[in-house]
Amino acid sequence: MRYKTVIVDDHPIVISGIAGLLSDLENIEIVQKFESGISLLDYIEDHKIDLILMDIFLPIINGVDLCKTIKQKHPKIVIIGMSSQSERSLVMQFIQNGGNGYILKNASFDEFKNCIYKAIDGEIVFSEEVKTIISQPLSEDLERIPGLSRRERDIALLLSQGKSTQEIADDLFLSFLTVQTHRRNILQKYKMKNVAELITFLLKNNMLN
Amino acid sequence: MRYKTVIVDDHPIVISGIAGLLSDLENIEIVQKFESGISLLDYIEDHKIDLILMDIFLPIINGVDLCKTIKQKHPKIVIIGMSSQSERSLVMQFIQNGGNGYILKNASFDEFKNCIYKAIDGEIVFSEEVKTIISQPLSEDLERIPGLSRRERDIALLLSQGKSTQEIADDLFLSFLTVQTHRRNILQKYKMKNVAELITFLLKNNMLN
DNA sequence: TTTTTTTTACCTGATTACAGGTAAAAGAGC
DNA sequence: GCTCTTTTACCTGTAATCAGGTAAAAAAAA
């Protein structure tokens, strides 16, 4: 049996690179290439597909949402995500939305081939560098940081827009004193001296938006 | 004459994609492929090269510095930069350091071919999307933003670390009042209400570090 | 249901930031 | 030389933040 495979990437060069790589694999058949997720969604309704290799950073619709949409209707299709750089949270998000694996584009040809074969066999696969990314920071980066509550995030966002305590209170229909308490709690939670340090911290850790 | 060409990219897939593309061009001969700039610098001393296609985001040494180094010793080599996303300032920097062109990786095969041919003929070339990037934002993004002076950047950096006016004054051996003046000037320059808004602005525009 | 977290709210005092105006010395550019 | 920008510095007053303690609804989790 030959696995009907499609490639989704907004870089023509990358598509041709992957296509060249996959042409070595006998039981993989490339049936189509796409530069956006929209065109893939059209195609998928009328054609049988077994395997999808997709870039995560795509125009219009991103890889995570694309994966989720496809998996809802076609759970049997094996989907492998790719990107140049990667963050732990992004990889986890992709897997939680049904992805069968994640490969960094700096992976070697052998890594690519191994991952694809294992994914077809039903395994969840990661390229080497992805493995180190998702295993290491678990103890320090994500578990150490408590995370903002909904209200705290609202207030932090308004703080980053330069609003004063009074303005935030007016915006959220709260008492001045309530907002003041939230401010203090946020600062204490991360042991920050003032909003300046807090916002630097929040922005660098992508905790706003 | 066949142009001796090397490709530098830390993604094996991209290398093979470009190699596949260039194999169609009769007067281009790919003599070597590299995953980092260091190995290229070694190679270049002992071998004749006419054309280099290089990724800008490389490990250890970045594309801009690599281009500068090569051009100092070998000004006749034609160097074309590539990247996935691009900022205006980065493209300009690359050209100012001797680059002969810049192509976004989402360019079509035809764009790639055209750019390479024109670059060989001595032109400075850009792919379509790069052209729009470097022409459009001139009036709003870059010229509108005055930029921080050295001292202002020092102070802004310490502010982002949560330091108070007095602490900054102590750190930089300045009067409290001097730092206060700088703070006000920075806020006025960008019409920001307070440090919170300022730091959001500076970080989002990569104006710190 | 009980427990924990979140959200709401108040009081006080010390510290700091912000807005206004002013100005001289040093350096860069023409 | 002159001009513009930058860096340095001072004074005053108002407004806002920060740190301390306290506490009761409301919501979420156990």
CSV table of C-alpha atoms (C1' of nucleotides) in Angstrom, one decimal, chain D residues 3-30:
chain,number,residue,atom,x,y,z
D,3,DT,C1',23.6,75.1,15.0
D,4,DC,C1',21.3,71.1,16.6
D,5,DT,C1',21.2,67.2,19.5
D,6,DT,C1',22.5,65.1,23.6
D,7,DT,C1',23.6,64.9,28.3
D,8,DT,C1',23.7,66.9,32.4
D,9,DA,C1',21.2,69.3,36.4
D,10,DC,C1',17.8,71.9,39.4
D,11,DC,C1',13.0,73.4,41.5
D,12,DT,C1',8.0,72.7,42.6
D,13,DG,C1',3.7,70.6,43.2
D,14,DT,C1',0.2,67.2,42.1
D,15,DA,C1',-1.0,62.6,41.2
D,16,DA,C1',-0.1,57.8,41.4
D,17,DT,C1',2.1,53.8,43.0
D,18,DC,C1',3.6,50.5,46.5
D,19,DA,C1',3.6,48.0,51.0
D,20,DG,C1',1.2,46.7,55.0
D,21,DG,C1',-2.8,44.5,57.0
D,22,DT,C1',-7.8,42.8,56.7
D,23,DA,C1',-11.9,40.4,55.0
D,24,DA,C1',-16.2,38.9,52.8
D,25,DA,C1',-18.8,37.3,48.9
D,26,DA,C1',-18.5,34.4,44.6
D,27,DA,C1',-16.8,30.8,41.9
D,28,DA,C1',-14.2,26.7,41.0
D,29,DA,C1',-12.3,22.5,42.4
D,30,DA,C1',-12.0,18.6,45.5
